[in-house]
Amino acid sequence: MVVEDDGLFAPGHPNAILVPLTDDVALVIPDLSVAIAPTAENGCARPCWAASHLVATTSKHRLTATSSRVTAEQLAAIRRQVALAVGIEA
């Protein structure tokens, strides 16, 4: 799931910040994950979690757009958790 793709990286480095979705409860840290219930909008087939502590980056050239979306509230929570995980917020 792309959580940030504008304004953070210089134009010469078109990268995106990613948070993986998982249905593996063993990977979930409750305070650093957002539950994602299946909906038509998010395209999930079963309950899963956005594992914010497993944040990564990749080139935008490697991404493929989809119509799947999380809610604005879920995205805001994920972004807060990423900031916490990398030490930007306490």
JSON list of C-alpha atoms in Angstrom, two decimals, residues 5-84:
[
{"chain": "A", "resi": 5, "resn": "ASP", "atom": "CA", "xyz": [4.42, 9.50, -2.95]},
{"chain": "A", "resi": 6, "resn": "ASP", "atom": "CA", "xyz": [4.54, 13.30, -3.32]},
{"chain": "A", "resi": 7, "resn": "GLY", "atom": "CA", "xyz": [6.83, 15.95, -1.97]},
{"chain": "A", "resi": 8, "resn": "LEU", "atom": "CA", "xyz": [9.12, 13.79, 0.13]},
{"chain": "A", "resi": 9, "resn": "PHE", "atom": "CA", "xyz": [11.67, 12.75, -2.49]},
{"chain": "A", "resi": 10, "resn": "ALA", "atom": "CA", "xyz": [13.53, 14.91, -5.01]},
{"chain": "A", "resi": 11, "resn": "PRO", "atom": "CA", "xyz": [12.24, 14.74, -8.61]},
{"chain": "A", "resi": 12, "resn": "GLY", "atom": "CA", "xyz": [15.39, 12.86, -9.63]},
{"chain": "A", "resi": 13, "resn": "HIS", "atom": "CA", "xyz": [14.49, 10.10, -7.16]},
{"chain": "A", "resi": 14, "resn": "PRO", "atom": "CA", "xyz": [10.85, 9.18, -7.84]},
{"chain": "A", "resi": 15, "resn": "ASN", "atom": "CA", "xyz": [10.23, 6.94, -4.83]},
{"chain": "A", "resi": 16, "resn": "ALA", "atom": "CA", "xyz": [7.18, 5.98, -2.79]},
{"chain": "A", "resi": 17, "resn": "ILE", "atom": "CA", "xyz": [6.77, 4.91, 0.83]},
{"chain": "A", "resi": 18, "resn": "LEU", "atom": "CA", "xyz": [5.03, 1.55, 1.18]},
{"chain": "A", "resi": 19, "resn": "VAL", "atom": "CA", "xyz": [3.36, -0.35, 4.02]},
{"chain": "A", "resi": 20, "resn": "PRO", "atom": "CA", "xyz": [2.63, -4.02, 3.39]},
{"chain": "A", "resi": 21, "resn": "LEU", "atom": "CA", "xyz": [-0.74, -5.64, 3.98]},
{"chain": "A", "resi": 22, "resn": "THR", "atom": "CA", "xyz": [-0.69, -9.01, 5.71]},
{"chain": "A", "resi": 23, "resn": "ASP", "atom": "CA", "xyz": [-3.14, -11.58, 6.97]},
{"chain": "A", "resi": 24, "resn": "ASP", "atom": "CA", "xyz": [-0.40, -13.20, 9.08]},
{"chain": "A", "resi": 25, "resn": "VAL", "atom": "CA", "xyz": [-1.20, -12.30, 12.70]},
{"chain": "A", "resi": 26, "resn": "ALA", "atom": "CA", "xyz": [2.35, -13.30, 13.69]},
{"chain": "A", "resi": 27, "resn": "LEU", "atom": "CA", "xyz": [3.65, -10.21, 11.84]},
{"chain": "A", "resi": 28, "resn": "VAL", "atom": "CA", "xyz": [1.22, -7.79, 13.47]},
{"chain": "A", "resi": 29, "resn": "ILE", "atom": "CA", "xyz": [2.22, -5.43, 16.28]},
{"chain": "A", "resi": 30, "resn": "PRO", "atom": "CA", "xyz": [-1.20, -4.13, 17.41]},
{"chain": "A", "resi": 31, "resn": "ASP", "atom": "CA", "xyz": [-0.02, -0.58, 18.22]},
{"chain": "A", "resi": 32, "resn": "LEU", "atom": "CA", "xyz": [1.73, -0.32, 14.84]},
{"chain": "A", "resi": 33, "resn": "SER", "atom": "CA", "xyz": [-0.89, -1.93, 12.59]},
{"chain": "A", "resi": 34, "resn": "VAL", "atom": "CA", "xyz": [-4.29, -0.93, 11.23]},
{"chain": "A", "resi": 35, "resn": "ALA", "atom": "CA", "xyz": [-7.00, -3.54, 10.76]},
{"chain": "A", "resi": 36, "resn": "ILE", "atom": "CA", "xyz": [-8.40, -3.55, 7.24]},
{"chain": "A", "resi": 37, "resn": "ALA", "atom": "CA", "xyz": [-11.77, -5.27, 6.88]},
{"chain": "A", "resi": 38, "resn": "PRO", "atom": "CA", "xyz": [-12.63, -6.49, 3.36]},
{"chain": "A", "resi": 39, "resn": "THR", "atom": "CA", "xyz": [-14.68, -4.03, 1.29]},
{"chain": "A", "resi": 40, "resn": "ALA", "atom": "CA", "xyz": [-15.29, -3.47, -2.40]},
{"chain": "A", "resi": 41, "resn": "GLU", "atom": "CA", "xyz": [-13.20, -0.27, -2.20]},
{"chain": "A", "resi": 42, "resn": "ASN", "atom": "CA", "xyz": [-10.06, -1.84, -0.74]},
{"chain": "A", "resi": 43, "resn": "GLY", "atom": "CA", "xyz": [-10.17, -5.07, -2.72]},
{"chain": "A", "resi": 44, "resn": "CYS", "atom": "CA", "xyz": [-9.22, -7.26, 0.26]},
{"chain": "A", "resi": 45, "resn": "ALA", "atom": "CA", "xyz": [-10.66, -10.76, 0.12]},
{"chain": "A", "resi": 46, "resn": "ARG", "atom": "CA", "xyz": [-10.25, -11.36, 3.87]},
{"chain": "A", "resi": 47, "resn": "PRO", "atom": "CA", "xyz": [-9.41, -9.35, 6.99]},
{"chain": "A", "resi": 48, "resn": "CYS", "atom": "CA", "xyz": [-5.84, -8.10, 7.01]},
{"chain": "A", "resi": 49, "resn": "TRP", "atom": "CA", "xyz": [-3.60, -5.50, 8.63]},
{"chain": "A", "resi": 50, "resn": "ALA", "atom": "CA", "xyz": [-1.48, -2.67, 7.32]},
{"chain": "A", "resi": 51, "resn": "ALA", "atom": "CA", "xyz": [1.81, -3.43, 9.12]},
{"chain": "A", "resi": 52, "resn": "SER", "atom": "CA", "xyz": [3.16, 0.10, 9.55]},
{"chain": "A", "resi": 53, "resn": "HIS", "atom": "CA", "xyz": [6.34, -1.05, 11.31]},
{"chain": "A", "resi": 54, "resn": "LEU", "atom": "CA", "xyz": [7.39, -2.91, 8.14]},
{"chain": "A", "resi": 55, "resn": "VAL", "atom": "CA", "xyz": [7.60, 0.35, 6.17]},
{"chain": "A", "resi": 56, "resn": "ALA", "atom": "CA", "xyz": [9.75, 0.33, 3.02]},
{"chain": "A", "resi": 57, "resn": "THR", "atom": "CA", "xyz": [10.46, 2.46, -0.03]},
{"chain": "A", "resi": 58, "resn": "THR", "atom": "CA", "xyz": [10.62, 1.63, -3.72]},
{"chain": "A", "resi": 59, "resn": "SER", "atom": "CA", "xyz": [10.90, 3.39, -7.03]},
{"chain": "A", "resi": 60, "resn": "LYS", "atom": "CA", "xyz": [7.62, 4.66, -8.46]},
{"chain": "A", "resi": 61, "resn": "HIS", "atom": "CA", "xyz": [8.66, 2.91, -11.67]},
{"chain": "A", "resi": 62, "resn": "ARG", "atom": "CA", "xyz": [8.07, -0.44, -9.95]},
{"chain": "A", "resi": 63, "resn": "LEU", "atom": "CA", "xyz": [4.49, 0.40, -8.91]},
{"chain": "A", "resi": 64, "resn": "THR", "atom": "CA", "xyz": [1.28, -0.48, -10.73]},
{"chain": "A", "resi": 65, "resn": "ALA", "atom": "CA", "xyz": [-1.80, 1.59, -9.96]},
{"chain": "A", "resi": 66, "resn": "THR", "atom": "CA", "xyz": [-4.97, -0.18, -8.85]},
{"chain": "A", "resi": 67, "resn": "SER", "atom": "CA", "xyz": [-8.45, 1.04, -8.01]},
{"chain": "A", "resi": 68, "resn": "SER", "atom": "CA", "xyz": [-8.15, -0.31, -4.45]},
{"chain": "A", "resi": 69, "resn": "ARG", "atom": "CA", "xyz": [-8.23, 2.30, -1.66]},
{"chain": "A", "resi": 70, "resn": "VAL", "atom": "CA", "xyz": [-8.30, 2.44, 2.14]},
{"chain": "A", "resi": 71, "resn": "THR", "atom": "CA", "xyz": [-10.35, 5.08, 3.91]},
{"chain": "A", "resi": 72, "resn": "ALA", "atom": "CA", "xyz": [-8.91, 8.50, 4.71]},
{"chain": "A", "resi": 73, "resn": "GLU", "atom": "CA", "xyz": [-9.07, 7.62, 8.42]},
{"chain": "A", "resi": 74, "resn": "GLN", "atom": "CA", "xyz": [-7.13, 4.38, 7.87]},
{"chain": "A", "resi": 75, "resn": "LEU", "atom": "CA", "xyz": [-4.50, 6.19, 5.80]},
{"chain": "A", "resi": 76, "resn": "ALA", "atom": "CA", "xyz": [-4.09, 8.88, 8.48]},
{"chain": "A", "resi": 77, "resn": "ALA", "atom": "CA", "xyz": [-3.66, 6.21, 11.18]},
{"chain": "A", "resi": 78, "resn": "ILE", "atom": "CA", "xyz": [-1.10, 4.34, 9.06]},
{"chain": "A", "resi": 79, "resn": "ARG", "atom": "CA", "xyz": [0.89, 7.53, 8.46]},
{"chain": "A", "resi": 80, "resn": "ARG", "atom": "CA", "xyz": [0.91, 8.29, 12.22]},
{"chain": "A", "resi": 81, "resn": "GLN", "atom": "CA", "xyz": [2.12, 4.75, 12.93]},
{"chain": "A", "resi": 82, "resn": "VAL", "atom": "CA", "xyz": [4.89, 5.02, 10.32]},
{"chain": "A", "resi": 83, "resn": "ALA", "atom": "CA", "xyz": [6.05, 8.27, 11.96]},
{"chain": "A", "resi": 84, "resn": "LEU", "atom": "CA", "xyz": [6.07, 6.52, 15.33]}
]
